[in-house]
Amino acid sequence: IEYKYNYRCENAFCGKVVGRQRPSIDVEKKRCGACLGKLVLTETEKPGTPKKPQTEYQKFVAEKSASVKEMLTAWHKGKKVKQQDVMREIGELWKVEKRKRREAMDN
């Protein structure tokens, strides 16, 4: 069985690894069963699994997020802006951008 979460003993002489499907061991309270050493959580990725490429929307959000947050902060005269408001504004900008892209493809 391949586990998503592996807890490795910090003791160099032990190195025992305990696997779990979810992060269920509290490393502050629990210790290695073999040597009573401290456990460290290590998350493993499945070998050979390719990462999905970013969608156009994800690229757009990454590109516009900082500038939209800056703009909204200035508009609210320096008050803290909620991430929800930033994403709402980015959503509106995305609608316009998507419409422009469709029109460009149609022409």
XYZ file of N, CA and C in Angstrom:
321
model
N 0.854 -1.180 0.000
C 0.000 0.000 0.000
C 0.893 1.235 0.000
N 0.576 2.179 -0.880
C 1.282 3.451 -0.875
C 0.478 4.427 -0.041
N 1.133 5.063 0.900
C 0.470 6.008 1.789
C 0.739 7.430 1.340
N -0.257 8.285 1.515
C -0.103 9.685 1.158
C 0.747 10.411 2.195
N 0.602 10.038 3.458
C 1.337 10.677 4.544
C 2.241 9.656 5.222
N 3.504 9.980 5.321
C 4.468 9.119 5.989
C 5.061 9.867 7.171
N 5.096 9.192 8.298
C 5.709 9.741 9.501
C 7.037 9.029 9.682
N 8.129 9.790 9.621
C 9.466 9.222 9.710
C 10.064 9.583 11.063
N 10.741 8.648 11.677
C 11.416 8.884 12.954
C 12.637 9.765 12.702
N 12.818 10.798 13.534
C 13.948 11.716 13.386
C 15.273 11.090 13.804
N 15.218 10.054 14.610
C 16.428 9.395 15.087
C 17.160 8.765 13.895
N 18.410 9.180 13.678
C 19.186 8.706 12.529
C 19.434 7.200 12.576
N 19.499 6.627 13.759
C 19.760 5.194 13.888
C 18.502 4.361 13.661
N 17.334 4.966 13.843
C 16.068 4.231 13.704
C 15.512 4.384 12.283
N 15.049 5.586 11.939
C 14.531 5.851 10.597
C 13.244 5.130 10.254
N 12.539 4.596 11.246
C 11.291 3.870 11.002
C 10.269 4.801 10.344
N 9.494 4.266 9.409
C 8.469 5.037 8.708
C 7.114 4.394 8.961
N 6.146 5.227 9.366
C 4.776 4.779 9.603
C 3.901 5.489 8.582
N 3.085 4.747 7.837
C 2.252 5.336 6.795
C 0.797 5.461 7.207
N 0.159 6.525 6.721
C -1.267 6.752 6.948
C -1.873 7.361 5.684
N -3.167 7.158 5.488
C -3.863 7.736 4.340
C -4.243 9.196 4.585
N -4.341 9.592 5.841
C -4.621 10.990 6.173
C -3.757 11.381 7.368
N -3.549 12.673 7.597
C -2.637 13.097 8.669
C -3.266 12.933 10.048
N -3.282 11.713 10.552
C -4.010 11.410 11.782
C -3.139 11.322 13.030
N -1.830 11.348 12.887
C -0.954 11.238 14.051
C -0.526 12.635 14.495
N -0.736 12.949 15.766
C -0.298 14.223 16.329
C 1.181 14.090 16.688
N 2.054 14.720 15.898
C 3.497 14.561 16.087
C 3.993 15.223 17.369
N 3.200 16.102 17.958
C 3.589 16.720 19.228
C 3.381 15.758 20.393
N 2.404 14.850 20.268
C 2.063 13.944 21.367
C 2.624 12.539 21.183
N 2.670 12.049 19.957
C 3.067 10.662 19.692
C 4.553 10.563 19.374
N 5.133 9.407 19.661
C 6.548 9.142 19.424
C 6.707 7.859 18.625
N 7.901 7.629 18.152
C 8.226 6.403 17.423
C 8.039 5.208 18.351
N 7.386 4.167 17.864
C 7.148 2.978 18.667
C 8.392 2.154 18.912
N 9.399 2.294 18.060
C 10.607 1.489 18.197
C 11.630 2.115 19.144
N 11.840 3.455 19.026
C 12.922 4.074 19.802
C 12.475 5.282 20.622
N 11.198 5.633 20.561
C 10.626 6.798 21.243
C 11.184 8.123 20.727
N 11.705 8.104 19.494
C 12.183 9.331 18.863
C 11.009 10.157 18.357
N 11.301 11.404 17.998
C 10.272 12.314 17.504
C 9.886 11.944 16.069
N 8.590 12.033 15.750
C 8.109 11.746 14.395
C 8.003 13.030 13.591
N 8.288 12.930 12.293
C 8.195 14.059 11.375
C 7.282 13.650 10.230
N 6.308 14.503 9.910
C 5.371 14.222 8.823
C 6.010 14.561 7.488
N 5.992 13.607 6.563
C 6.468 13.851 5.205
C 5.369 13.433 4.245
N 4.957 14.339 3.387
C 3.911 14.050 2.413
C 4.569 13.536 1.143
N 4.050 12.455 0.612
C 4.649 11.864 -0.582
C 3.746 12.087 -1.786
N 4.384 12.267 -2.933
C 3.643 12.367 -4.185
C 3.787 11.044 -4.914
N 2.774 10.704 -5.676
C 2.848 9.470 -6.450
C 3.885 9.652 -7.556
N 4.795 8.702 -7.709
C 5.825 8.843 -8.728
C 5.229 8.771 -10.136
N 5.706 9.636 -10.998
C 5.285 9.602 -12.388
C 3.958 10.272 -12.676
N 3.325 10.864 -11.674
C 2.055 11.539 -11.900
C 2.336 12.954 -12.391
N 1.949 13.270 -13.621
C 2.220 14.614 -14.126
C 1.260 15.635 -13.508
N 1.761 16.849 -13.318
C 0.901 17.909 -12.817
C 0.047 18.423 -13.960
N -1.203 18.773 -13.634
C -2.083 19.337 -14.649
C -1.611 20.742 -14.995
N -1.680 21.116 -16.267
C -1.334 22.490 -16.613
C -2.415 23.443 -16.095
N -2.012 24.679 -15.806
C -2.968 25.667 -15.318
C -3.974 26.004 -16.412
N -5.217 26.229 -15.992
C -6.237 26.668 -16.935
C -6.012 28.145 -17.241
N -6.653 28.627 -18.282
C -6.541 30.042 -18.638
C -7.034 30.926 -17.497
N -8.104 30.491 -16.831
C -8.642 31.265 -15.710
C -7.634 31.333 -14.565
N -6.983 30.224 -14.239
C -5.992 30.219 -13.160
C -4.817 31.140 -13.486
N -4.387 31.128 -14.742
C -3.310 32.028 -15.164
C -3.756 33.481 -15.034
N -5.001 33.756 -15.434
C -5.556 35.104 -15.360
C -5.601 35.587 -13.911
N -6.066 34.725 -13.000
C -6.146 35.083 -11.578
C -4.754 35.384 -11.031
N -3.782 34.542 -11.349
C -2.419 34.749 -10.861
C -1.845 36.067 -11.371
N -2.163 36.394 -12.609
C -1.646 37.608 -13.231
C -2.292 38.866 -12.654
N -3.594 38.833 -12.405
C -4.344 40.033 -12.030
C -4.534 40.236 -10.531
N -4.330 39.216 -9.727
C -4.678 39.264 -8.306
C -4.041 40.444 -7.563
N -2.746 40.615 -7.695
C -2.050 41.674 -6.956
C -2.521 43.056 -7.382
N -2.667 43.274 -8.688
C -3.071 44.602 -9.158
C -4.506 44.930 -8.763
N -5.390 43.936 -8.788
C -6.781 44.166 -8.386
C -6.847 44.472 -6.895
N -6.064 43.758 -6.098
C -6.049 44.009 -4.650
C -5.542 45.420 -4.366
N -4.492 45.841 -5.072
C -3.964 47.198 -4.933
C -5.018 48.233 -5.287
N -5.711 48.005 -6.415
C -6.733 48.936 -6.878
C -7.867 49.054 -5.858
N -8.334 47.921 -5.338
C -9.427 47.943 -4.369
C -9.002 48.584 -3.051
N -7.768 48.372 -2.639
C -7.262 49.003 -1.416
C -7.237 50.515 -1.580
N -6.793 50.980 -2.741
C -6.782 52.421 -3.009
C -8.205 52.970 -3.055
N -9.105 52.226 -3.651
C -10.497 52.662 -3.774
C -11.175 52.747 -2.404
N -10.798 51.822 -1.497
C -11.357 51.817 -0.137
C -10.523 52.665 0.820
N -9.639 53.486 0.283
C -8.806 54.423 1.049
C -7.967 53.719 2.115
N -7.296 52.658 1.712
C -6.355 51.975 2.587
C -6.937 50.940 3.523
N -8.248 50.767 3.542
C -8.850 49.752 4.411
C -8.520 48.366 3.870
N -8.521 47.394 4.768
C -8.222 46.020 4.373
C -9.316 45.494 3.443
N -8.899 44.854 2.363
C -9.832 44.330 1.368
C -9.953 42.822 1.556
N -11.178 42.308 1.541
C -11.407 40.870 1.677
C -11.016 40.163 0.382
N -10.508 38.943 0.521
C -10.155 38.137 -0.654
C -11.399 37.867 -1.504
N -12.540 37.759 -0.848
C -13.809 37.537 -1.545
C -14.084 38.681 -2.521
N -13.817 39.922 -2.090
C -14.035 41.078 -2.958
C -13.050 41.089 -4.125
N -11.813 40.694 -3.843
C -10.801 40.625 -4.902
C -11.229 39.608 -5.956
N -11.667 38.426 -5.510
C -12.074 37.379 -6.449
C -13.336 37.769 -7.218
N -14.243 38.486 -6.574
C -15.454 38.943 -7.261
C -15.072 39.883 -8.411
N -14.148 40.807 -8.141
C -13.698 41.754 -9.166
C -12.950 41.029 -10.290
N -12.118 40.063 -9.927
C -11.398 39.286 -10.942
C -12.390 38.512 -11.800
N -13.453 37.999 -11.192
C -14.493 37.295 -11.942
C -15.144 38.190 -12.980
N -15.409 39.439 -12.583
C -15.997 40.392 -13.533
C -15.016 40.693 -14.668
N -13.745 40.873 -14.329
C -12.734 41.118 -15.362
C -12.594 39.918 -16.295
N -12.716 38.709 -15.738
C -12.612 37.496 -16.542
C -13.756 37.409 -17.537
N -14.960 37.799 -17.122
C -16.106 37.782 -18.043
C -15.818 38.659 -19.250
N -15.278 39.850 -18.994
C -14.957 40.775 -20.084
C -13.862 40.182 -20.969
N -12.828 39.644 -20.344
C -11.713 39.047 -21.088
C -12.183 37.875 -21.949
N -13.047 37.036 -21.377
C -13.552 35.870 -22.110
C -14.379 36.314 -23.319
N -15.184 37.354 -23.115
C -15.995 37.886 -24.213
C -15.091 38.407 -25.332
N -14.006 39.109 -24.963
C -13.059 39.630 -25.957
C -12.404 38.490 -26.736
N -12.037 37.433 -26.028
C -11.391 36.288 -26.683
C -12.338 35.604 -27.661
N -13.599 35.466 -27.275
C -14.587 34.852 -28.177
C -14.771 35.688 -29.434
N -14.883 37.017 -29.241
C -15.059 37.910 -30.390
C -13.848 37.849 -31.309
N -12.658 37.758 -30.748
C -11.441 37.675 -31.554
C -11.409 36.370 -32.354
N -11.913 35.289 -31.750
C -11.937 34.004 -32.446
C -12.991 33.992 -33.548
N -14.099 34.695 -33.331
C -15.167 34.731 -34.328
C -14.781 35.552 -35.549
N -13.923 36.546 -35.360
C -13.535 37.420 -36.482
C -12.466 36.830 -37.312
